[in-house]
PDB file of C-alpha atoms in Angstrom:
ATOM      1  CA  UNK T 704    -100.398  98.464-184.540  1.00 81.00           C
ATOM      2  CA  UNK T 705    -102.749  97.806-181.655  1.00 92.00           C
ATOM      3  CA  UNK T 706    -103.845  94.531-183.248  1.00 96.00           C
ATOM      4  CA  UNK T 707    -100.208  93.522-183.702  1.00 96.00           C
ATOM      5  CA  UNK T 708     -99.440  94.289-180.060  1.00 96.00           C
ATOM      6  CA  UNK T 709    -102.473  92.234-179.027  1.00 97.00           C
ATOM      7  CA  UNK T 710    -101.245  89.282-181.113  1.00 97.00           C
ATOM      8  CA  UNK T 711     -97.762  89.580-179.625  1.00 97.00           C
ATOM      9  CA  UNK T 712     -99.281  89.574-176.139  1.00 97.00           C
ATOM     10  CA  UNK T 713    -101.252  86.394-176.917  1.00 96.00           C
ATOM     11  CA  UNK T 714     -98.390  84.437-178.500  1.00 97.00           C
ATOM     12  CA  UNK T 715     -95.885  85.516-175.839  1.00 97.00           C
ATOM     13  CA  UNK T 716     -97.946  84.059-173.019  1.00 94.00           C
ATOM     14  CA  UNK T 717     -95.819  81.515-171.119  1.00 92.00           C
ATOM     15  CA  UNK T 718     -92.693  82.675-172.991  1.00 95.00           C
ATOM     16  CA  UNK T 719     -89.669  84.184-171.243  1.00 97.00           C
ATOM     17  CA  UNK T 720     -89.953  87.421-173.247  1.00 97.00           C
ATOM     18  CA  UNK T 721     -92.602  89.351-175.125  1.00 97.00           C
ATOM     19  CA  UNK T 722     -90.942  89.807-178.509  1.00 96.00           C
ATOM     20  CA  UNK T 723     -91.666  89.989-182.222  1.00 95.00           C
ATOM     21  CA  UNK T 724     -89.902  86.673-182.847  1.00 96.00           C
ATOM     22  CA  UNK T 725     -92.765  84.975-181.002  1.00 97.00           C
ATOM     23  CA  UNK T 726     -95.212  86.293-183.617  1.00 98.00           C
ATOM     24  CA  UNK T 727     -93.156  85.004-186.553  1.00 96.00           C
ATOM     25  CA  UNK T 728     -92.584  81.649-184.839  1.00 96.00           C
ATOM     26  CA  UNK T 729     -96.309  81.272-184.084  1.00 96.00           C
ATOM     27  CA  UNK T 730     -97.232  81.963-187.712  1.00 96.00           C
ATOM     28  CA  UNK T 731     -94.739  79.361-188.982  1.00 95.00           C
ATOM     29  CA  UNK T 732     -95.552  76.743-186.335  1.00 95.00           C
ATOM     30  CA  UNK T 733     -99.280  76.934-187.094  1.00 95.00           C
ATOM     31  CA  UNK T 734     -99.062  76.874-190.887  1.00 92.00           C
ATOM     32  CA  UNK T 735    -100.162  80.434-191.616  1.00 91.00           C
ATOM     33  CA  UNK T 736     -97.119  80.788-193.887  1.00 90.00           C
ATOM     34  CA  UNK T 737     -98.447  78.320-196.500  1.00 91.00           C
ATOM     35  CA  UNK T 738    -101.510  78.114-198.733  1.00 85.00           C
ATOM     36  CA  UNK T 739    -103.417  80.516-200.928  1.00 80.00           C
ATOM     37  CA  UNK T 740    -103.950  83.238-198.310  1.00 80.00           C
ATOM     38  CA  UNK T 741    -100.645  82.726-196.505  1.00 92.00           C
ATOM     39  CA  UNK T 742     -98.781  85.311-194.489  1.00 94.00           C
ATOM     40  CA  UNK T 743     -95.795  86.504-196.508  1.00 93.00           C
ATOM     41  CA  UNK T 744     -92.303  86.441-195.016  1.00 95.00           C
ATOM     42  CA  UNK T 745     -89.618  88.850-196.185  1.00 92.00           C
ATOM     43  CA  UNK T 746     -86.031  89.619-195.255  1.00 91.00           C
ATOM     44  CA  UNK T 747     -85.830  92.045-192.378  1.00 89.00           C
ATOM     45  CA  UNK T 748     -84.645  95.556-193.085  1.00 84.00           C
ATOM     46  CA  UNK T 749     -82.785  95.659-189.778  1.00 85.00           C
ATOM     47  CA  UNK T 750     -79.155  96.530-190.411  1.00 85.00           C
ATOM     48  CA  UNK T 751     -76.574  93.767-189.957  1.00 89.00           C
ATOM     49  CA  UNK T 752     -79.330  91.150-189.682  1.00 89.00           C
ATOM     50  CA  UNK T 753     -80.389  88.427-192.059  1.00 88.00           C
ATOM     51  CA  UNK T 754     -83.614  86.731-191.017  1.00 91.00           C
ATOM     52  CA  UNK T 755     -87.181  86.519-192.264  1.00 94.00           C
ATOM     53  CA  UNK T 756     -90.026  88.335-190.601  1.00 94.00           C
ATOM     54  CA  UNK T 757     -93.733  88.063-191.303  1.00 96.00           C
ATOM     55  CA  UNK T 758     -95.678  90.835-193.031  1.00 94.00           C
ATOM     56  CA  UNK T 759     -97.376  91.870-189.789  1.00 95.00           C
ATOM     57  CA  UNK T 760     -94.036  92.443-188.071  1.00 95.00           C
ATOM     58  CA  UNK T 761     -92.540  94.063-191.161  1.00 91.00           C
ATOM     59  CA  UNK T 762     -95.327  96.625-191.534  1.00 90.00           C
ATOM     60  CA  UNK T 763     -95.520  97.241-187.789  1.00 92.00           C
ATOM     61  CA  UNK T 764     -91.825  98.126-187.728  1.00 89.00           C
ATOM     62  CA  UNK T 765     -91.864 100.178-190.915  1.00 87.00           C
ATOM     63  CA  UNK T 766     -94.857 102.245-189.766  1.00 86.00           C
ATOM     64  CA  UNK T 767     -93.379 102.786-186.300  1.00 85.00           C
ATOM     65  CA  UNK T 768     -90.039 103.899-187.746  1.00 78.00           C
ATOM     66  CA  UNK T 769     -91.766 106.292-190.158  1.00 78.00           C
ATOM     67  CA  UNK T 770     -93.595 107.810-187.180  1.00 71.00           C
ATOM     68  CA  UNK T 771     -90.390 108.159-185.140  1.00 68.00           C
ATOM     69  CA  UNK T 772     -88.635 109.818-188.067  1.00 72.00           C
ATOM     70  CA  UNK T 773     -91.618 112.096-188.789  1.00 75.00           C
ATOM     71  CA  UNK T 774     -91.571 110.789-192.365  1.00 72.00           C
ATOM     72  CA  UNK T 775     -95.218 111.431-193.170  1.00 73.00           C
ATOM     73  CA  UNK T 776     -94.892 110.554-196.865  1.00 79.00           C
ATOM     74  CA  UNK T 777     -93.486 107.128-195.978  1.00 78.00           C
ATOM     75  CA  UNK T 778     -96.113 106.713-193.262  1.00 73.00           C
ATOM     76  CA  UNK T 779     -98.883 107.461-195.760  1.00 78.00           C
ATOM     77  CA  UNK T 780     -97.453 105.039-198.341  1.00 81.00           C
ATOM     78  CA  UNK T 781     -97.076 102.261-195.775  1.00 80.00           C
ATOM     79  CA  UNK T 782    -100.518 102.867-194.323  1.00 78.00           C
ATOM     80  CA  UNK T 783    -102.112 102.476-197.736  1.00 81.00           C
ATOM     81  CA  UNK T 784    -100.231  99.175-198.182  1.00 83.00           C
ATOM     82  CA  UNK T 785    -102.018  97.763-195.139  1.00 86.00           C
ATOM     83  CA  UNK T 786    -105.056  96.372-196.919  1.00 87.00           C
ATOM     84  CA  UNK T 787    -108.230  94.785-195.611  1.00 89.00           C
ATOM     85  CA  UNK T 788    -106.796  91.434-196.715  1.00 90.00           C
ATOM     86  CA  UNK T 789    -103.790  91.907-194.423  1.00 92.00           C
ATOM     87  CA  UNK T 790    -105.968  93.085-191.531  1.00 93.00           C
ATOM     88  CA  UNK T 791    -108.374  90.165-191.975  1.00 94.00           C
ATOM     89  CA  UNK T 792    -105.463  87.708-191.979  1.00 95.00           C
ATOM     90  CA  UNK T 793    -104.121  89.315-188.808  1.00 96.00           C
ATOM     91  CA  UNK T 794    -107.543  88.916-187.188  1.00 96.00           C
ATOM     92  CA  UNK T 795    -107.621  85.264-188.286  1.00 96.00           C
ATOM     93  CA  UNK T 796    -104.258  84.619-186.624  1.00 96.00           C
ATOM     94  CA  UNK T 797    -105.388  86.444-183.465  1.00 96.00           C
ATOM     95  CA  UNK T 798    -108.593  84.385-183.380  1.00 96.00           C
ATOM     96  CA  UNK T 799    -106.621  81.158-183.750  1.00 96.00           C
ATOM     97  CA  UNK T 800    -104.259  82.253-180.985  1.00 95.00           C
ATOM     98  CA  UNK T 801    -107.101  83.052-178.606  1.00 95.00           C
ATOM     99  CA  UNK T 802    -108.765  79.698-179.274  1.00 94.00           C
ATOM    100  CA  UNK T 803    -105.609  77.646-178.902  1.00 91.00           C
ATOM    101  CA  UNK T 804    -103.429  79.433-176.354  1.00 81.00           C
ATOM    102  CA  UNK T 805    -105.808  80.820-173.757  1.00 65.00           C
TER     103      UNK T 805
END
């Protein structure tokens, strides 16, 4: 979650608000949502909402909500779903953001 917060900080620079939408927009605008090792987008689980969010945002929210609800079984399941592939892709997006936005 620290890496996600760092990415959100980077992509929200010069934006009116620091928000998760900036992360999803950055991924789309820079082509990380296409290709063999693309970032997957899925429908949000937020009630009464119908938009797509990237895997980083999805897992960040799911893990945070499991923590808030003290649902340790869900937390453990979600944590094991965060693979090295996902972490490496997140680092790639962060690296790109640092190179191109700073």
